[in-house]
Short mmCIF file of C-alpha atoms in Angstrom, two decimals:
data_model
loop_
_atom_site.label_atom_id
_atom_site.label_comp_id
_atom_site.label_asym_id
_atom_site.label_seq_id
_atom_site.Cartn_x
_atom_site.Cartn_y
_atom_site.Cartn_z
CA MET A 1 -1.70 20.14 -7.28
CA ARG A 2 1.05 22.45 -8.22
CA LEU A 3 2.46 24.80 -10.82
CA PRO A 4 5.31 23.89 -13.19
CA LEU A 5 8.57 25.68 -12.48
CA LEU A 6 9.42 27.17 -15.85
CA VAL A 7 5.92 28.12 -16.93
CA CYS A 8 4.79 29.89 -13.75
CA LEU A 9 8.07 31.21 -12.42
CA VAL A 10 9.92 32.30 -15.53
CA LEU A 11 7.63 33.09 -18.44
CA LEU A 12 6.02 36.50 -18.63
CA GLN A 13 2.56 35.30 -17.76
CA THR A 14 0.09 37.20 -15.67
CA ALA A 15 -1.98 34.36 -14.27
CA CYS A 16 -1.21 30.72 -13.52
CA GLY A 17 -3.94 30.09 -10.96
CA GLN A 18 -4.02 26.94 -8.88
CA GLN A 19 -6.89 24.65 -9.79
CA ALA A 20 -9.09 23.50 -6.95
CA VAL A 21 -9.47 20.05 -5.59
CA LYS A 22 -12.06 19.16 -3.02
CA PRO A 23 -10.43 19.25 0.42
CA VAL A 24 -9.90 15.97 2.20
CA ALA A 25 -9.82 15.88 5.96
CA PRO A 26 -6.32 14.91 7.14
CA PRO A 27 -6.14 11.38 8.47
CA PRO A 28 -4.86 10.63 11.97
CA SER A 29 -1.11 10.36 12.28
CA PRO A 30 -0.13 6.72 11.71
CA PRO A 31 2.83 4.88 13.21
CA ALA A 32 6.06 4.94 11.27
CA GLN A 33 5.93 2.84 8.13
CA PRO A 34 8.71 1.00 6.32
CA ALA A 35 10.25 2.65 3.28
CA PRO A 36 8.69 1.83 -0.08
CA ALA A 37 10.04 -1.22 -1.82
CA THR A 38 12.81 -0.77 -4.37
CA PRO A 39 12.03 -1.28 -8.07
CA PRO A 40 11.67 -4.92 -9.12
CA ALA A 41 14.62 -6.88 -10.37
CA ALA A 42 14.87 -7.42 -14.10
CA GLN A 43 13.12 -10.81 -14.06
CA GLY A 44 11.23 -10.56 -10.76
CA GLU A 45 7.60 -10.02 -10.02
CA LEU A 46 6.25 -6.51 -9.67
CA PRO A 47 5.83 -5.24 -6.11
CA PRO A 48 2.30 -4.70 -4.81
CA VAL A 49 0.87 -1.19 -4.63
CA GLN A 50 1.72 0.19 -1.20
CA ILE A 51 -0.85 2.12 0.83
CA PRO A 52 -0.20 2.56 4.58
CA VAL A 53 -2.72 0.74 6.75
CA GLU A 54 -3.82 1.02 10.35
CA GLY A 55 -6.11 -1.49 11.99
CA GLY A 56 -6.38 -3.32 8.69
CA LYS A 57 -7.83 -0.26 6.89
CA PRO A 58 -6.13 2.00 4.34
CA MET A 59 -4.92 5.31 5.75
CA ILE A 60 -5.64 6.99 2.41
CA GLN A 61 -8.92 6.33 0.67
CA PRO A 62 -8.96 6.93 -3.10
CA GLN A 63 -10.89 10.07 -3.95
CA PRO A 64 -13.62 10.28 -6.59
CA VAL A 65 -12.59 11.70 -9.95
CA ASP A 66 -14.80 14.76 -9.70
CA SER A 67 -12.52 17.81 -9.85
CA VAL A 68 -13.82 18.21 -13.41
CA LYS A 69 -17.46 17.35 -14.03
CA ALA A 70 -17.07 16.44 -17.72
CA VAL A 71 -14.29 15.78 -20.20
CA ASP A 72 -14.32 17.11 -23.76
CA TYR A 73 -13.12 14.19 -25.87
CA THR A 74 -13.38 15.99 -29.21
CA THR A 75 -9.64 16.70 -29.15
CA LEU A 76 -8.84 12.96 -29.08
CA GLN A 77 -8.41 11.40 -32.52
CA ALA A 78 -8.44 7.65 -33.21
CA ALA A 79 -4.89 6.35 -33.72
CA SER A 80 -2.94 3.10 -33.94
CA TRP A 81 -0.46 1.37 -31.67
CA GLU A 82 2.18 1.64 -34.37
CA GLN A 83 2.12 5.44 -34.12
CA MET A 84 3.58 5.29 -30.62
CA GLU A 85 7.20 5.02 -31.64
CA GLY A 86 9.32 3.92 -28.71
CA LEU A 87 6.67 1.88 -26.90
CA GLN A 88 8.45 -1.36 -27.74
CA GLN A 89 11.65 -0.09 -26.09
CA ASP A 90 9.94 1.16 -22.90
CA ASP A 91 10.15 -1.07 -19.83
CA LEU A 92 6.49 -0.97 -18.86
CA ARG A 93 6.87 -2.76 -15.52
CA PRO A 94 7.48 0.39 -13.42
CA ALA A 95 4.26 1.84 -14.88
CA TRP A 96 2.11 -1.09 -13.78
CA PRO A 97 1.93 -0.21 -10.03
CA ALA A 98 1.06 3.37 -11.03
CA TRP A 99 -1.74 2.03 -13.24
CA LEU A 100 -3.11 -0.01 -10.32
CA GLN A 101 -3.11 3.17 -8.25
CA SER A 102 -5.28 4.80 -10.91
CA CYS A 103 -7.58 1.80 -10.87
CA SER A 104 -8.19 2.14 -7.14
CA THR A 105 -10.33 5.14 -8.10
CA LEU A 106 -11.33 4.39 -11.71
CA VAL A 107 -12.86 1.04 -10.74
CA ASN A 108 -15.80 3.07 -9.43
CA ARG A 109 -16.54 4.33 -12.96
CA ALA A 110 -18.62 2.19 -15.29
CA ALA A 111 -16.40 2.71 -18.33
CA TRP A 112 -13.28 1.63 -16.42
CA LYS A 113 -14.64 -0.98 -14.03
CA ALA A 114 -14.07 -4.10 -16.17
CA VAL A 115 -10.52 -3.30 -17.25
CA CYS A 116 -9.51 -2.33 -13.72
CA GLU A 117 -10.94 -5.54 -12.28
CA ARG A 118 -9.01 -7.57 -14.86
CA SER A 119 -5.85 -5.60 -14.07
CA ALA A 120 -6.16 -6.41 -10.36
CA GLN A 121 -6.14 -10.13 -11.23
CA LEU A 122 -3.00 -9.86 -13.37
CA ASN A 123 0.55 -10.17 -12.08
CA PRO A 124 2.64 -9.49 -15.20
CA ARG A 125 6.26 -10.62 -15.07
CA SER A 126 7.44 -8.84 -18.21
CA SER A 127 7.01 -5.68 -20.24
CA ALA A 128 5.74 -7.82 -23.12
CA ALA A 129 2.94 -9.21 -20.94
CA ILE A 130 1.85 -5.70 -19.97
CA GLN A 131 1.86 -4.50 -23.57
CA SER A 132 -0.18 -7.53 -24.63
CA PHE A 133 -2.75 -6.72 -21.94
CA LEU A 134 -2.94 -3.09 -22.99
CA ARG A 135 -3.41 -3.95 -26.65
CA GLN A 136 -6.16 -6.39 -25.75
CA HIS A 137 -8.14 -4.01 -23.57
CA PHE A 138 -7.41 -0.47 -24.78
CA ASP A 139 -7.77 1.66 -27.90
CA VAL A 140 -5.33 4.44 -28.77
CA TYR A 141 -6.20 8.10 -29.33
CA ARG A 142 -3.89 10.89 -30.41
CA ALA A 143 -4.23 14.00 -28.25
CA THR A 144 -4.62 17.28 -30.12
CA ASN A 145 -5.09 20.90 -29.19
CA VAL A 146 -8.29 22.78 -29.96
CA ASP A 147 -6.65 24.15 -33.13
CA GLY A 148 -5.98 20.60 -34.37
CA SER A 149 -2.20 20.62 -33.76
CA ASP A 150 -0.69 17.59 -32.05
CA THR A 151 2.40 19.06 -30.35
CA GLY A 152 2.45 20.83 -27.01
CA LEU A 153 4.61 21.87 -24.06
CA ILE A 154 5.97 19.34 -21.57
CA THR A 155 7.32 20.78 -18.31
CA GLY A 156 8.39 19.16 -15.03
CA TYR A 157 7.76 19.33 -11.30
CA TYR A 158 9.13 17.68 -8.19
CA GLN A 159 8.74 17.27 -4.41
CA PRO A 160 11.06 19.62 -2.48
CA LEU A 161 12.72 18.83 0.86
CA LEU A 162 12.60 21.52 3.56
CA LYS A 163 13.95 21.71 7.11
CA GLY A 164 11.30 22.32 9.73
CA SER A 165 9.79 21.86 13.17
CA ARG A 166 6.43 21.12 14.75
CA LYS A 167 6.97 24.13 17.04
CA ALA A 168 7.80 27.72 16.25
CA THR A 169 11.34 28.69 17.25
CA GLU A 170 13.74 31.50 16.42
CA ARG A 171 15.06 29.37 13.54
CA TYR A 172 11.77 27.84 12.41
CA ARG A 173 9.41 30.79 12.13
CA TYR A 174 7.66 30.49 8.76
CA PRO A 175 4.40 28.55 9.14
CA LEU A 176 2.52 26.09 6.98
CA TYR A 177 -1.21 26.61 7.47
CA SER A 178 -3.92 23.99 7.32
CA ARG A 179 -7.10 24.70 5.37
CA PRO A 180 -9.17 27.44 7.07
CA ALA A 181 -12.70 26.47 8.07
CA ASP A 182 -14.08 29.78 6.74
CA LEU A 183 -12.75 29.23 3.21
CA ILE A 184 -15.76 28.73 0.95
CA THR A 185 -15.63 27.21 -2.54
CA VAL A 186 -18.52 27.81 -4.95
CA GLU A 187 -18.84 25.51 -7.97
CA LEU A 188 -20.27 27.91 -10.55
CA GLY A 189 -21.35 25.12 -12.89
CA GLU A 190 -23.91 24.01 -10.33
CA LEU A 191 -25.58 27.40 -10.74
CA TYR A 192 -24.86 28.09 -14.39
CA PRO A 193 -24.14 25.08 -16.67
CA GLU A 194 -22.18 27.24 -19.10
CA LEU A 195 -19.64 27.81 -16.30
CA ALA A 196 -18.93 24.10 -15.78
CA ASN A 197 -15.53 23.42 -14.14
CA LYS A 198 -15.33 27.04 -12.95
CA ARG A 199 -15.20 27.91 -9.26
CA VAL A 200 -14.60 30.85 -6.93
CA ARG A 201 -13.36 30.97 -3.35
CA GLY A 202 -14.01 33.48 -0.62
CA ARG A 203 -15.28 34.05 2.90
CA LEU A 204 -18.61 35.21 4.26
CA VAL A 205 -18.67 38.68 5.81
CA ASP A 206 -22.05 40.04 6.91
CA GLY A 207 -23.81 37.62 4.59
CA LYS A 208 -21.70 38.54 1.55
CA LEU A 209 -19.10 36.38 -0.17
CA LEU A 210 -15.87 38.40 -0.31
CA PRO A 211 -12.46 37.44 -1.66
CA TYR A 212 -10.36 35.44 0.78
CA TYR A 213 -7.25 36.91 2.40
CA PRO A 214 -4.40 37.45 -0.08
CA ARG A 215 -0.82 36.48 0.72
CA SER A 216 0.04 39.95 2.06
CA ASP A 217 -2.74 39.71 4.67
CA ILE A 218 -2.05 36.10 5.62
CA GLU A 219 1.62 36.83 6.29
CA ALA A 220 1.05 40.24 7.91
CA PRO A 221 1.83 40.69 11.64
CA ALA A 222 -1.92 40.50 12.39
CA ALA A 223 -1.83 36.88 11.12
CA PRO A 224 -5.57 36.28 10.53
CA LEU A 225 -4.97 32.51 10.36
CA ARG A 226 -3.09 32.27 13.66
CA GLY A 227 -3.85 28.93 15.28
CA LEU A 228 -3.93 26.98 12.02
CA GLU A 229 -0.14 26.48 11.91
CA PHE A 230 0.92 22.82 12.00
CA MET A 231 4.54 23.08 10.88
CA TRP A 232 7.24 25.74 10.68
CA VAL A 233 10.21 25.91 8.30
CA ASP A 234 13.43 27.92 8.35
CA ASP A 235 13.38 29.50 4.90
CA ILE A 236 10.64 31.75 3.53
CA ILE A 237 11.83 31.31 -0.07
CA ASP A 238 11.75 27.52 0.18
CA LEU A 239 8.25 27.81 1.65
CA PHE A 240 7.17 29.92 -1.32
CA PHE A 241 8.43 27.31 -3.78
CA LEU A 242 6.83 24.54 -1.74
CA GLN A 243 3.53 26.29 -2.45
CA VAL A 244 4.38 26.42 -6.14
CA GLN A 245 5.00 22.66 -6.23
CA GLY A 246 2.00 21.81 -4.03
CA SER A 247 3.64 19.03 -1.99
CA GLY A 248 6.91 18.35 -0.23
CA ILE A 249 8.72 16.74 2.67
CA ILE A 250 9.60 18.48 5.93
CA GLN A 251 12.69 17.06 7.63
CA LEU A 252 12.67 17.53 11.40
CA GLU A 253 15.83 17.84 13.50
CA SER A 254 15.16 14.32 14.80
CA GLY A 255 15.62 13.04 11.26
CA GLU A 256 11.92 12.28 10.81
CA ARG A 257 10.57 13.19 7.38
CA VAL A 258 6.99 14.42 7.29
CA PRO A 259 5.18 14.49 3.92
CA VAL A 260 2.81 17.41 3.35
CA GLY A 261 0.36 17.90 0.52
CA TYR A 262 -1.95 20.43 -1.06
CA ALA A 263 -5.17 21.00 0.90
CA ASP A 264 -6.61 24.07 -0.84
CA GLN A 265 -5.81 27.54 -2.15
CA ASN A 266 -7.10 31.02 -1.35
CA GLY A 267 -8.63 31.66 -4.78
CA TYR A 268 -6.20 34.18 -6.24
CA SER A 269 -4.43 33.57 -9.55
CA TYR A 270 -0.71 32.93 -9.36
CA GLN A 271 1.40 35.93 -10.33
CA SER A 272 4.96 35.21 -11.45
CA ILE A 273 7.59 36.82 -9.22
CA GLY A 274 10.11 35.99 -11.93
CA ARG A 275 8.13 38.23 -14.28
CA VAL A 276 8.17 40.98 -11.63
CA LEU A 277 11.96 40.78 -11.31
CA VAL A 278 12.37 40.91 -15.09
CA GLU A 279 10.04 43.91 -15.39
CA ARG A 280 11.98 45.69 -12.64
CA GLY A 281 15.26 45.10 -14.44
CA GLU A 282 16.66 42.88 -11.68
CA MET A 283 17.39 40.06 -14.15
CA THR A 284 16.78 39.11 -17.76
CA LEU A 285 14.21 36.61 -18.93
CA GLU A 286 17.01 34.19 -19.78
CA GLN A 287 18.42 34.47 -16.26
CA ALA A 288 15.10 33.96 -14.48
CA SER A 289 14.87 30.52 -12.85
CA MET A 290 14.02 29.03 -9.49
CA GLN A 291 17.69 29.06 -8.51
CA SER A 292 18.30 32.66 -9.60
CA ILE A 293 15.15 33.89 -7.86
CA LYS A 294 16.22 32.17 -4.63
CA GLN A 295 19.66 33.76 -4.89
CA TRP A 296 18.16 37.20 -5.51
CA GLY A 297 16.03 36.79 -2.39
CA ARG A 298 19.01 35.88 -0.24
CA ASN A 299 20.97 38.81 -1.63
CA ASN A 300 18.04 41.20 -0.99
CA PRO A 301 16.39 40.10 2.28
CA ASP A 302 14.97 43.57 2.91
CA LYS A 303 13.08 43.44 -0.42
CA LEU A 304 12.03 39.79 -0.37
CA ARG A 305 8.73 40.02 1.51
CA GLU A 306 7.48 42.77 -0.80
CA LEU A 307 8.40 40.68 -3.84
CA LEU A 308 6.63 37.56 -2.57
CA ASN A 309 3.50 39.60 -1.85
CA GLN A 310 3.27 40.40 -5.57
CA ASN A 311 1.83 36.89 -5.82
CA PRO A 312 -1.46 37.00 -3.86
CA SER A 313 -2.02 33.24 -4.29
CA TYR A 314 -1.53 31.18 -1.14
CA VAL A 315 -1.61 27.40 -0.71
CA PHE A 316 -2.78 25.54 2.40
CA PHE A 317 -1.35 22.15 3.31
CA ARG A 318 -2.13 19.00 5.26
CA GLU A 319 0.12 16.43 6.80
CA LEU A 320 0.08 13.10 4.98
CA PRO A 321 0.70 9.63 6.43
CA ALA A 322 4.23 8.31 6.55
CA GLY A 323 5.05 5.54 4.14
CA LEU A 324 3.21 6.79 1.07
CA PRO A 325 5.12 5.80 -2.09
CA GLY A 326 4.66 9.33 -3.43
CA PRO A 327 2.76 12.61 -2.94
CA LEU A 328 -0.99 12.61 -3.51
CA GLY A 329 -2.05 13.98 -6.87
CA ALA A 330 -5.41 15.39 -7.92
CA LEU A 331 -6.66 11.85 -8.53
CA GLY A 332 -6.33 11.24 -4.78
CA VAL A 333 -3.71 8.47 -5.04
CA PRO A 334 0.09 8.54 -4.61
CA ILE A 335 1.86 9.52 -7.81
CA ALA A 336 4.96 7.74 -9.10
CA ALA A 337 8.28 9.38 -9.93
CA GLN A 338 8.87 9.43 -13.68
CA ARG A 339 5.60 7.59 -14.36
CA SER A 340 2.98 10.20 -13.39
CA VAL A 341 2.08 13.40 -15.18
CA ALA A 342 -0.26 16.31 -14.57
CA VAL A 343 -2.68 17.02 -17.42
CA ASP A 344 -5.61 19.26 -18.22
CA PRO A 345 -8.57 17.14 -17.05
CA ARG A 346 -10.89 18.98 -19.42
CA TYR A 347 -9.30 17.02 -22.28
CA ILE A 348 -7.63 13.95 -20.77
CA PRO A 349 -9.46 11.93 -18.09
CA LEU A 350 -7.66 11.68 -14.78
CA GLY A 351 -6.30 8.20 -14.15
CA ALA A 352 -5.91 7.26 -17.82
CA PRO A 353 -2.72 5.68 -19.16
CA LEU A 354 -0.99 7.74 -21.83
CA PHE A 355 2.12 7.47 -23.95
CA LEU A 356 4.37 10.51 -23.83
CA SER A 357 6.87 11.27 -26.59
CA THR A 358 9.20 14.12 -25.71
CA THR A 359 12.88 14.71 -24.87
CA GLN A 360 14.96 14.81 -21.71
CA PRO A 361 15.22 18.21 -19.95
CA ASN A 362 17.25 20.73 -21.93
CA SER A 363 18.25 17.96 -24.34
CA SER A 364 17.41 16.32 -27.65
CA GLN A 365 17.63 12.83 -26.14
CA ALA A 366 14.34 10.98 -26.57
CA LEU A 367 12.06 10.42 -23.58
CA ARG A 368 9.28 8.06 -24.64
CA GLN A 369 7.35 6.06 -22.11
CA LEU A 370 4.01 5.01 -20.70
CA MET A 371 2.71 7.46 -18.08
CA LEU A 372 -0.40 7.86 -15.91
CA ALA A 373 -2.49 11.03 -15.85
CA GLN A 374 -2.79 11.40 -12.07
CA ASP A 375 -2.45 15.10 -11.32
CA THR A 376 -3.44 18.57 -12.50
CA GLY A 377 -1.97 22.06 -12.27
CA GLY A 378 -3.15 25.61 -12.67
CA ALA A 379 -0.85 26.24 -15.66
CA ILE A 380 -1.49 22.89 -17.33
CA LYS A 381 -3.94 24.01 -19.98
CA GLY A 382 -4.68 22.37 -23.31
CA GLY A 383 -5.15 19.02 -25.00
CA VAL A 384 -1.41 18.41 -25.54
CA ARG A 385 0.07 19.65 -22.27
CA ALA A 386 1.72 17.70 -19.47
CA ASP A 387 3.83 18.25 -16.37
CA PHE A 388 6.27 15.38 -15.74
CA TYR A 389 6.74 14.36 -12.09
CA TRP A 390 10.45 13.73 -11.53
CA GLY A 391 10.35 12.68 -7.87
CA ALA A 392 11.72 14.18 -4.65
CA GLY A 393 14.89 16.03 -3.76
CA ALA A 394 17.50 18.29 -5.31
CA GLU A 395 18.33 16.19 -8.37
CA ALA A 396 14.65 15.89 -9.27
CA GLY A 397 14.36 19.65 -8.78
CA GLN A 398 17.20 20.28 -11.22
CA ARG A 399 15.54 18.12 -13.86
CA ALA A 400 12.12 19.64 -13.29
CA GLY A 401 13.49 23.17 -13.46
CA ALA A 402 15.24 22.47 -16.77
CA MET A 403 12.31 20.77 -18.47
CA LYS A 404 10.53 22.78 -21.14
CA GLN A 405 10.30 20.44 -24.11
CA PRO A 406 7.94 19.96 -27.07
CA GLY A 407 6.04 16.70 -26.96
CA LYS A 408 3.18 14.54 -28.20
CA ILE A 409 0.65 12.48 -26.26
CA TRP A 410 -1.40 9.40 -27.01
CA VAL A 411 -4.21 8.46 -24.61
CA LEU A 412 -5.34 4.89 -23.91
CA LEU A 413 -9.05 4.38 -23.27
CA PRO A 414 -10.86 1.09 -22.60
CA LYS A 415 -12.29 -0.64 -25.65
CA GLY A 416 -15.91 0.36 -26.11
CA PHE A 417 -15.33 3.72 -24.46
CA LYS A 418 -17.93 6.17 -25.79
CA LEU A 419 -16.37 9.45 -26.79
CA ARG A 420 -18.64 12.43 -26.40
CA ALA A 421 -18.11 16.17 -26.51
CA ALA A 422 -18.62 16.44 -22.76
CA SER A 423 -18.54 13.06 -21.07
CA ALA A 424 -18.25 12.05 -17.42
CA ASN A 425 -16.99 8.50 -18.23
#
């Protein structure tokens, strides 16, 4: 769960709030795992989906698809396979393991059970075999916005790498906090059906639910969450952007790399610090970017804390097992670099395959390929809206930061899928 770089850091928006996922208790730390397998050779078999195991049991259990109670399918229009120009040229084999990851959760849903069980029995050796399977078992729907248009914004995100320590030191003094036990989430739709998929967070004080601590309180010298630190990093700006992305990797001095992921959020809407700098005349809208904001902070260390506090939103993390093939998305399974996207789950069901037609970051070069809807984000709103996961590290960050492209989306749903205005299929 994260926020796209360009939308939430650059544009003059006033609120890009993180969307909630139900917290998952962190699993026990597993032994070191081997690195994920490399992509299959051109004519080889696809590698199996990799989930770390301990004692013969998975370290990560797929989570139920319940962050949104119902999906509004009225924005999906029946379409044909021929409309997805570029599908024939896409090598579908890298998407197949990502699809099996989706199935580890979707198999528990009646509408998806049969196709996921058939997928588990298949070991396709070619892109043609995968496309044949998809055509046999899925129907195509064109995604539209509520106004009927079929083009939307495609942005990007990535997994940053930070330097850190398991102990606070003079160098490593900026903490990552685990989810506080006193953070309460109220699903408003359970009280008022018209508020379905709406929620508030807070803490109980004298029997009243009050807003949770904002960023300025959490990072104040009083440190109300002291004791919940589980990792420290050396750069407060990098920590801020880790919260924006929602997951990352902490590299320890020993060389060990520790994956961390989104656990929850304090309930405040994201406020763009890029917008603040533009309004204050510190930079122009065209200049505002992740890189320029970081540079401004390093040039103005005495003003940095005050700037960061303009965004009251604060993200809590949890340590993830070593050996995961990717960060955990809102679906509860590892997401795949360049094959997973974040969507608005009010209009596209989490886990579904989709075909994305857009262009490369800051380019007119076509980017058309099969993706999996495995994540969500606070700024990902609308029927034709996606955030493209580029992977981990600096190069992925450059691509993600430059991506703000128009695009179209087609969604694949199992044959016989019953479309309803508000369906929990």
